[in-house]
Short mmCIF file of C-alpha atoms and ligand atoms in Angstrom, two decimals:
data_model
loop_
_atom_site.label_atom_id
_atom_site.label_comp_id
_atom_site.label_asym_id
_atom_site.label_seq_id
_atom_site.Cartn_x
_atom_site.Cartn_y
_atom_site.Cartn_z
CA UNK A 16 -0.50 11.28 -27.21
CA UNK A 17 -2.48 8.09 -27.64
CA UNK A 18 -5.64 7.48 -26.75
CA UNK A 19 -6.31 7.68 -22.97
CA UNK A 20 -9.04 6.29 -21.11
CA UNK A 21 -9.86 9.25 -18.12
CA UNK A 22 -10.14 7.06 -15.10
CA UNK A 23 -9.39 5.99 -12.19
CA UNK A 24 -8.09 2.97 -13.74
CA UNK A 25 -4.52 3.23 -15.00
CA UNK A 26 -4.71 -0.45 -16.17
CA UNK A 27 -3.82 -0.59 -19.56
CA UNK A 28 -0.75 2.01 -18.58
CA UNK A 29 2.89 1.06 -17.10
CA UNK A 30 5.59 3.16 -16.51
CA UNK A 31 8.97 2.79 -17.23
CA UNK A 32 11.84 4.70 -16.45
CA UNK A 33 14.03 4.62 -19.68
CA UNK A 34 13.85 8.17 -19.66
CA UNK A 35 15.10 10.16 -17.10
CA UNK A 36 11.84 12.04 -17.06
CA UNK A 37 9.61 9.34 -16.21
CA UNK A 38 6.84 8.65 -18.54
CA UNK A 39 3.80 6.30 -19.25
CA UNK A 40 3.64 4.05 -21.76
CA UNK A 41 0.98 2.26 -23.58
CA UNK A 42 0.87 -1.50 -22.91
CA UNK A 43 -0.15 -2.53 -26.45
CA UNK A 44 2.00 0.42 -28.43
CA UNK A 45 4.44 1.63 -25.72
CA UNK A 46 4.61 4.91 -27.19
CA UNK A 47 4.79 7.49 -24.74
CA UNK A 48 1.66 8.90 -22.88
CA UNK A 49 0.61 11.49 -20.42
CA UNK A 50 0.31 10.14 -16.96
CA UNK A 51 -3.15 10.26 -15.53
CA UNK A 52 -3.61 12.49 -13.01
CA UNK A 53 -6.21 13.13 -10.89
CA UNK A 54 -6.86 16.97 -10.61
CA UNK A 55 -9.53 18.42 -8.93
CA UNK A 56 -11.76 15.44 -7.83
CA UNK A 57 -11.57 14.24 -11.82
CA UNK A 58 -9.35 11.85 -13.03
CA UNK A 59 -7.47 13.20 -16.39
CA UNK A 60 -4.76 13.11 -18.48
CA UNK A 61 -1.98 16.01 -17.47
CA UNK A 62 1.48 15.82 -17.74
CA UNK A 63 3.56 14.64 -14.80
CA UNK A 64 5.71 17.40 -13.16
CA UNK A 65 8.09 17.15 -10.19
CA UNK A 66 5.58 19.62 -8.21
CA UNK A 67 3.14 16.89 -8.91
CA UNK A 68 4.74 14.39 -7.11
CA UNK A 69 5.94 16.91 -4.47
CA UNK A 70 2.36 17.99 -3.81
CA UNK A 71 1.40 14.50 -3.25
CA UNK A 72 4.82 13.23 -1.19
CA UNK A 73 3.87 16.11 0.90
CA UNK A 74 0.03 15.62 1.20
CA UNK A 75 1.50 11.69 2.22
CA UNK A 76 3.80 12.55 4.99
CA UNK A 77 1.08 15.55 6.38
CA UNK A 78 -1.84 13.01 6.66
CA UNK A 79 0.49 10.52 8.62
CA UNK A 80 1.92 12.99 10.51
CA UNK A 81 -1.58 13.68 11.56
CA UNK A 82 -2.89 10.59 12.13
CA UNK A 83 -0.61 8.29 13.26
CA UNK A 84 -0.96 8.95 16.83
CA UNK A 85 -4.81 8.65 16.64
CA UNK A 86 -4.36 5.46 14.77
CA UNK A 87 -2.19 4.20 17.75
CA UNK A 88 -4.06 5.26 20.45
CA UNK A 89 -7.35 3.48 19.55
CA UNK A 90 -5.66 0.33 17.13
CA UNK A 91 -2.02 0.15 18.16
CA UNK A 92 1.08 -0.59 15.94
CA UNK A 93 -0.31 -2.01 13.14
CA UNK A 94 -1.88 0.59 10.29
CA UNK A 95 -3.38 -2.10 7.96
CA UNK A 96 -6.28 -4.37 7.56
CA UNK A 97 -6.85 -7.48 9.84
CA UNK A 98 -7.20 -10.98 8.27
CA UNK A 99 -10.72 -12.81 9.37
CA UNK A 100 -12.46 -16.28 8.88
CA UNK A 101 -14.88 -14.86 4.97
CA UNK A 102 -18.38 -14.10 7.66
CA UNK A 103 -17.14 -14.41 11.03
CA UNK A 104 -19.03 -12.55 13.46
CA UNK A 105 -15.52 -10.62 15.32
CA UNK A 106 -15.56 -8.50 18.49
CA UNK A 107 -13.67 -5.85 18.58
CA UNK A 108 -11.38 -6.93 20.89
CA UNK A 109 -10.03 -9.74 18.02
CA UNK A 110 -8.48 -6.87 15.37
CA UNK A 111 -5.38 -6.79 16.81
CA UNK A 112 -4.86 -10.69 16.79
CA UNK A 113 -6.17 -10.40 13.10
CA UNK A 114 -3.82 -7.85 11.90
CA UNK A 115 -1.02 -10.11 13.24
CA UNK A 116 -2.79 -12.59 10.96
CA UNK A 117 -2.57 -10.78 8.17
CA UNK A 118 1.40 -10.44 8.65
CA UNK A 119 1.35 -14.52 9.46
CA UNK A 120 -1.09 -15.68 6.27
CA UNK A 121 1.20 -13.38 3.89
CA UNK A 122 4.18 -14.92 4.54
CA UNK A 123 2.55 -18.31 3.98
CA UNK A 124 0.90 -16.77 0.98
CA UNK A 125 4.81 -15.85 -0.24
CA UNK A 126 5.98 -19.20 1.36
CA UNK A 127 8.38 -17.46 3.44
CA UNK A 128 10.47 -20.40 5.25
CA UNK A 129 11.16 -20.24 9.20
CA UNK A 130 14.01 -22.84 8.27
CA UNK A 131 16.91 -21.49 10.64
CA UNK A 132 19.23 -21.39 7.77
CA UNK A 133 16.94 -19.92 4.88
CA UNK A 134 15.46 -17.46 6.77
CA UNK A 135 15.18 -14.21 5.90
CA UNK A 136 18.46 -12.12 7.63
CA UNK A 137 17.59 -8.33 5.93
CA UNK A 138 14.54 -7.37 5.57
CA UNK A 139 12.87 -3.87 4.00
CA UNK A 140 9.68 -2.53 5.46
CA UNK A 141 8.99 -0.04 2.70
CA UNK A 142 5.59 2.08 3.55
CA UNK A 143 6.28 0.88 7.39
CA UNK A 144 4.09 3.07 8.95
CA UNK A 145 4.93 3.14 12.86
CA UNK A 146 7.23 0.10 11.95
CA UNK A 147 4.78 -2.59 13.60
CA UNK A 148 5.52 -5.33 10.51
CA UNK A 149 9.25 -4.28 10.65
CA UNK A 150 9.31 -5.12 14.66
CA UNK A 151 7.15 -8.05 14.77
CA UNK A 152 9.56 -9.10 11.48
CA UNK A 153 12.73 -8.84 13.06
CA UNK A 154 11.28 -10.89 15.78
CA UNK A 155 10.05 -13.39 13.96
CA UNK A 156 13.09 -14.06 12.10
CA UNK A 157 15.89 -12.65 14.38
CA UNK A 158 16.86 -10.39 11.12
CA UNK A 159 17.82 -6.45 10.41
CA UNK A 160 14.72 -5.56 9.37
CA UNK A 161 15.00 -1.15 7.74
CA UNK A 162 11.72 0.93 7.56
CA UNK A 163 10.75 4.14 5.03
CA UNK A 164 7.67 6.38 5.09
CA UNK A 165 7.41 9.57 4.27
CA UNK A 166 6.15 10.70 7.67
CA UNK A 167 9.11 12.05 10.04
CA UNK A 168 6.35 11.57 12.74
CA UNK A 169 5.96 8.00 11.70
CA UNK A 170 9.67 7.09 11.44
CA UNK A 171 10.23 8.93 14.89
CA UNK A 172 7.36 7.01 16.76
CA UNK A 173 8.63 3.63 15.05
CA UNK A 174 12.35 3.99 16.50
CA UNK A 175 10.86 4.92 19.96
CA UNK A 176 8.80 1.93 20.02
CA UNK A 177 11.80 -0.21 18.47
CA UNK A 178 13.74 0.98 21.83
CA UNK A 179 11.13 0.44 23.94
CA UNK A 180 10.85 -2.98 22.72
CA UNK A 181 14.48 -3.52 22.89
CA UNK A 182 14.71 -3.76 19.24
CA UNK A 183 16.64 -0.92 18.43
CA UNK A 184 19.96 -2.67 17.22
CA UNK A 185 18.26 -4.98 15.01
CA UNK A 186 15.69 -2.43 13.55
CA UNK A 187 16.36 1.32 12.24
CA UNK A 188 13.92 3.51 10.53
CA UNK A 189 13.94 6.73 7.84
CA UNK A 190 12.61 8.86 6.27
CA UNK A 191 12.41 8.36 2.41
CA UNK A 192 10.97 7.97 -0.96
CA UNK A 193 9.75 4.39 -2.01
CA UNK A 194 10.31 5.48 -5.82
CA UNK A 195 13.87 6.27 -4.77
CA UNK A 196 14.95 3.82 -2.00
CA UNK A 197 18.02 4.69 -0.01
CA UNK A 198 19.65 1.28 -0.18
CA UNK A 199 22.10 -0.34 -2.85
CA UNK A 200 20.92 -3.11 -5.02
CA UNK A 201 20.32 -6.79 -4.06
CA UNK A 202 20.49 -5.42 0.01
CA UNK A 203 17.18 -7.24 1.47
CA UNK A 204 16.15 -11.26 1.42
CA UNK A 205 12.79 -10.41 2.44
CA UNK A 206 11.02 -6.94 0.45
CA UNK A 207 8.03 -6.42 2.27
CA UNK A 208 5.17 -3.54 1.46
CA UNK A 209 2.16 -3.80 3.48
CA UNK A 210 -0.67 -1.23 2.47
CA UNK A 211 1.83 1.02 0.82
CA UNK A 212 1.35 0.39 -2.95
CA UNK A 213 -1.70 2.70 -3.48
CA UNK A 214 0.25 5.83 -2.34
CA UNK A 215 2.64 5.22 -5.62
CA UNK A 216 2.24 7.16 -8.36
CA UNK A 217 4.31 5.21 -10.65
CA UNK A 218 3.89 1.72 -9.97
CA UNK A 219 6.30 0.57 -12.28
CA UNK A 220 8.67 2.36 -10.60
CA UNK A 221 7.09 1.30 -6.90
CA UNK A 222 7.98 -2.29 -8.04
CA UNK A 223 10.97 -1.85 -9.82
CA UNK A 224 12.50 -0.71 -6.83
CA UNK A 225 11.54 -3.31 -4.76
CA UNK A 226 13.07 -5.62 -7.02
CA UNK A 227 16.43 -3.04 -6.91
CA UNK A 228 16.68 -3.40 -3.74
CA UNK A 229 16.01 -7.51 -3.64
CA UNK A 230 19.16 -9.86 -3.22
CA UNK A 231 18.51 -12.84 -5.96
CA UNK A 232 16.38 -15.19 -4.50
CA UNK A 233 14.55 -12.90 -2.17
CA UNK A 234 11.36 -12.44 -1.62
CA UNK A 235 8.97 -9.72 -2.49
CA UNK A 236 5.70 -9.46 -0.44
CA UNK A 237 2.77 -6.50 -1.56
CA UNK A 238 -0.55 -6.32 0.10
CA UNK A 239 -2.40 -3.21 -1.35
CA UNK A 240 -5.59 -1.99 -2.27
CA UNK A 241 -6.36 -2.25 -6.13
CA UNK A 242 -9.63 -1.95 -8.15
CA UNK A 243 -11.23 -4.88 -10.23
CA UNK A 244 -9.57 -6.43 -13.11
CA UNK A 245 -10.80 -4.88 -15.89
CA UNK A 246 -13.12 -7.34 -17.93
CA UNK A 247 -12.02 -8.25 -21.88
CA UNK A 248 -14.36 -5.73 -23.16
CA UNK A 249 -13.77 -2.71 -21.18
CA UNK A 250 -11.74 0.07 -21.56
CA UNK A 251 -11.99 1.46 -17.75
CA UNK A 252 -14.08 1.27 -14.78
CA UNK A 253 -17.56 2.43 -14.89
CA UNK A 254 -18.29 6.30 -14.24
CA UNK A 255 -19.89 5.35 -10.88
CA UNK A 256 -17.06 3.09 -9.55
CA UNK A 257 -14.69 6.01 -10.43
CA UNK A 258 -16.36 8.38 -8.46
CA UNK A 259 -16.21 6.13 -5.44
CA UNK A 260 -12.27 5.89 -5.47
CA UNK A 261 -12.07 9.76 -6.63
CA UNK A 262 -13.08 10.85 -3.34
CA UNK A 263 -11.46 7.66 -1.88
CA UNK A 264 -8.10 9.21 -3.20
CA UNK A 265 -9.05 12.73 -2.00
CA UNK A 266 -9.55 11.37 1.39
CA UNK A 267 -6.21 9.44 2.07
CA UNK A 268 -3.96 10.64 -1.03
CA UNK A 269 -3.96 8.28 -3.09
CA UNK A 270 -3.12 8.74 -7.14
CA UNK A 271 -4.93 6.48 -9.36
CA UNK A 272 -5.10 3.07 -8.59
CA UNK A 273 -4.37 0.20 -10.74
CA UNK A 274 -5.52 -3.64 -11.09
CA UNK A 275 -4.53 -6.69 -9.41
CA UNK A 276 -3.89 -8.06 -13.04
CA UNK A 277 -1.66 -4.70 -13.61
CA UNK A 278 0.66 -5.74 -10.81
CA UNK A 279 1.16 -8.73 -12.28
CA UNK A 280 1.79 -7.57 -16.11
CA UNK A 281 4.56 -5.06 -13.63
CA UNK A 282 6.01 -7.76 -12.24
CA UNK A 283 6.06 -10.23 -14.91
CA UNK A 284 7.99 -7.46 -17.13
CA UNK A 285 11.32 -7.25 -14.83
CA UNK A 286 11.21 -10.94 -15.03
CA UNK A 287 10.60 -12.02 -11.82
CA UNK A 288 9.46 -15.27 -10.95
CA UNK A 289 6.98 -17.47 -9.29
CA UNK A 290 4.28 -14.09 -9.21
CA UNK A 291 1.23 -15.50 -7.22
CA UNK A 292 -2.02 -12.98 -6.48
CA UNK A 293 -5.13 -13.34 -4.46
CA UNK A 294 -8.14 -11.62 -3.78
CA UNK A 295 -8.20 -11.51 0.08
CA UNK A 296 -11.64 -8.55 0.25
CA UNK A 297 -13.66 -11.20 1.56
CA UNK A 298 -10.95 -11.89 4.40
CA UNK A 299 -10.99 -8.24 5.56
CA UNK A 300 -14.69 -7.45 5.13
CA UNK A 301 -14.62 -6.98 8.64
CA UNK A 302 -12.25 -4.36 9.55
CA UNK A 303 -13.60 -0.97 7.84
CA UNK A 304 -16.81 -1.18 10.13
CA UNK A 305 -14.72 -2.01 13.27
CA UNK A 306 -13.07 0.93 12.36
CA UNK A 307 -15.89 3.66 11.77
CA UNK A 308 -17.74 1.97 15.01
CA UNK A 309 -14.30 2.87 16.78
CA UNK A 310 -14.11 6.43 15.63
CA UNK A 311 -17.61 6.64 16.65
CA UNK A 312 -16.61 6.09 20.16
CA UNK A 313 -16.36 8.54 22.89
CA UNK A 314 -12.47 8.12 22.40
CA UNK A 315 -12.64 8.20 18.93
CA UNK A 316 -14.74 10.63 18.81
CA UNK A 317 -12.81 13.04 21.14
CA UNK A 318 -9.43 12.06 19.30
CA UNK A 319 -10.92 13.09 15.85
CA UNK A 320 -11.94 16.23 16.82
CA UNK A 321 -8.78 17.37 18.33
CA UNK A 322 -6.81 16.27 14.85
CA UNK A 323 -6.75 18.11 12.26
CA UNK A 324 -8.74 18.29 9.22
CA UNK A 325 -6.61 15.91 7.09
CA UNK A 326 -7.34 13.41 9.52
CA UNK A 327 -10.91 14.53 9.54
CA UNK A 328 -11.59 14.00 6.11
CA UNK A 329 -9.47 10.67 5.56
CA UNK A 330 -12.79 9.39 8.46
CA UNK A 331 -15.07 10.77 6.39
CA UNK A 332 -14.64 8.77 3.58
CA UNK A 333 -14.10 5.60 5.54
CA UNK A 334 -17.83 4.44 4.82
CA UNK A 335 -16.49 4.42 0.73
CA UNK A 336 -14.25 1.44 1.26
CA UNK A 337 -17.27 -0.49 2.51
CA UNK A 338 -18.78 0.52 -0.40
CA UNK A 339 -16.15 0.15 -2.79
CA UNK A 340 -15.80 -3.52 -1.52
CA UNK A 341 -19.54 -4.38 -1.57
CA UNK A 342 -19.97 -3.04 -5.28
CA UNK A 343 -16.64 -5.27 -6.12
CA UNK A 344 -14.86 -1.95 -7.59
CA UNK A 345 -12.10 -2.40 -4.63
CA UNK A 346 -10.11 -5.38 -4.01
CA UNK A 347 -7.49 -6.29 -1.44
CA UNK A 348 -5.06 -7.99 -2.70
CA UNK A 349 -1.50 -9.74 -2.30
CA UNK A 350 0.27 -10.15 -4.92
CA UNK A 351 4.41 -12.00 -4.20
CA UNK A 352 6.74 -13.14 -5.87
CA UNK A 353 10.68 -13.77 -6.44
CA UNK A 354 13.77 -12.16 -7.78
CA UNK A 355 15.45 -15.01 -10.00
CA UNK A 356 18.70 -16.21 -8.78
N1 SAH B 14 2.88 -0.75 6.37
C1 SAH B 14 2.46 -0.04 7.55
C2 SAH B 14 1.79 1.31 7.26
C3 SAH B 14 0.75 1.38 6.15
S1 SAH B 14 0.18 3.08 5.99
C4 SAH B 14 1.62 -0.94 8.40
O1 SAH B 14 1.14 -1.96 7.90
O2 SAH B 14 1.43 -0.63 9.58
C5 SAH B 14 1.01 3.59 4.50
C6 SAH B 14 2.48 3.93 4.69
O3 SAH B 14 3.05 4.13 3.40
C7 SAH B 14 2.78 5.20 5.47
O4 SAH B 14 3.80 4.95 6.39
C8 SAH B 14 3.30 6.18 4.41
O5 SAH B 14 4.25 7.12 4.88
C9 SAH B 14 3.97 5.20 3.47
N2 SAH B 14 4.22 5.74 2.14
C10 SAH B 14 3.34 6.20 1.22
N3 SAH B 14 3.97 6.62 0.12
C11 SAH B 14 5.30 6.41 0.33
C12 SAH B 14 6.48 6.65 -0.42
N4 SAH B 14 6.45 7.19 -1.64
N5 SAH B 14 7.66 6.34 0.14
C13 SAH B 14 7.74 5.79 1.37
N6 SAH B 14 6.66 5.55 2.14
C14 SAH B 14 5.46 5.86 1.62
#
């Protein structure tokens, strides 16, 4: 094994599939590591097995299963982070509009055309959630639009709400595995993962899927949480901003997390093109205390306690991603780009 660094940062790591068993590899040597794995509240170097990922796939689908119909009740469709004016002053009546922003600036961001004839026509929704992107896709573009999670609840919910909505030719959603997508290559114009990409364990394989699955030309769209770029002279986050996203992780299953900088060595590795990032934390500042003064309601109050303790402790460490973004360890980032024609 080469030398690891033990931390939540997996940023000098990328996986790669050429084996069957997957395996990390070193940027610089690409000789074949452990995967880092986070075991007991500590972040360290293990080898990968299949109950691994199992353990975690399950822990996924549980929490959502959970949750999701708290989430609903008190926020509505959409299970991600609004998009806000850097120090606006927002009421909480405005999070809804501003999660539909954050749908609306990313396809900007990815310069997603509403041209009638270049418009997206098939679109993936992978990490949907209870489908709210996929719907409000769909819509938007008058395309197919297919969701995945993990969460039967989830998948369930988002093809009750499709026929409520009168969606349900256009839209369909599933149950399945990100890392292993159900479709055949080159299906989708528009590959779209909203606040999915910190559940992967192997984000090499996370993206090479999306790009799988990504007709040439298409677009691929990935808003997730990452930590800092690593500066020149480090090795791996400080022992303080790993213990912040440790019990981040324990609270909402994550594996370790990687860098916005990471994403883009990924991505820039299968060759895709025209790979634009940006640091959006100051746009969402906002929405993690709109969501603990929420739970603190009478509603949310009375919701919490009657869920279970997965959903329990995913609130209790909501107060560590203010934290995490104050002390600059957590970013929230996009990161797009294209599949070459
Ligand atoms: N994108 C949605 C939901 C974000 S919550 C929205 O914006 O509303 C994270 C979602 O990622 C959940 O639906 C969860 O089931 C899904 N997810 C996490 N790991 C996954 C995996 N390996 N395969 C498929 N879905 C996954």
């Amino acid at each position: 094994m080469t030398s690891l660094h033990c931390s939540a940062c997996a940023s000098t790591l990328l996986t790669t599939s050429l084996t069957r068993q997957r395996r990390l590899f070193s940027v610089r040597t690409r000789q074949p590591v452990q995967r880092l794995r986070r075991t007991g509240g500590a972040i360290r170097a293990t080898a990968v097995t299949a109950e691994d990922d199992m353990k975690l796939k399950k822990g996924i689908a549980e929490f959502y299963d959970e949750s999701s119909g708290i989430w609903e009740n008190i926020w509505g469709e959409h299970m991600h982070h609004g998009f806000y004016e850097p120090g606006a002053v927002v009421e909480i009546s405005d999070h809804r509009s501003a999660q539909i922003r954050m749908i609306e600036q990313s396809l900007v961001f990815a310069s997603v055309t509403e041209d009638p004839l270049k418009k997206p026509k098939s679109i993936v929704d992978v990490g949907c959630g209870i489908g709210g992107s996929a719907r409000y896709l769909s819509r938007k573009y008058g395309a197919e639009c297919c969701g995945i999670t993990l969460s039967p609840v989830q998948a369930e919910r988002a093809q009750a709400l499709a026929a409520a909505q009168g969606l349900a030719s256009k839209v369909s959603f599933q149950v399945a595995d990100a890392l292993n997508q159900p479709f055949p290559d080159g299906k989708f114009d528009l590959v779209w993962s909203m606040e999915s990409g910190e559940h992967m364990p192997d984000k090499l394989k996370f993206v090479s899927e999306l790009a799988r699955v990504a007709a040439p030309g298409a677009t691929i769209i990935i808003v997730t949480w990452c930590h800092r770029d690593l500066l020149p002279n480090e090795k791996s986050l400080r022992p303080e901003e790993k213990r912040i996203l440790d019990k981040i992780c324990d609270g909402f299953y994550l594996p370790a997390w990687c860098s916005t900088a990471d994403y883009i060595k990924l991505l820039e590795s299968l060759s895709l093109k025209d790979i634009k990032a940006a640091d959006w934390s100051d746009n969402v500042a906002p929405f993690w205390p709109a969501v603990i003064k929420s739970a603190l309601s009478w509603n949310g109050l009375t919701s919490l306690l009657q869920s279970g303790w997965k959903t329990i402790r995913g609130a209790l460490v909501m107060p560590l991603m203010i934290e995490g973004f104050q002390k600059g360890v957590i970013k929230f980032s996009i990161i797009t780009c294209k599949k070459p024609e």
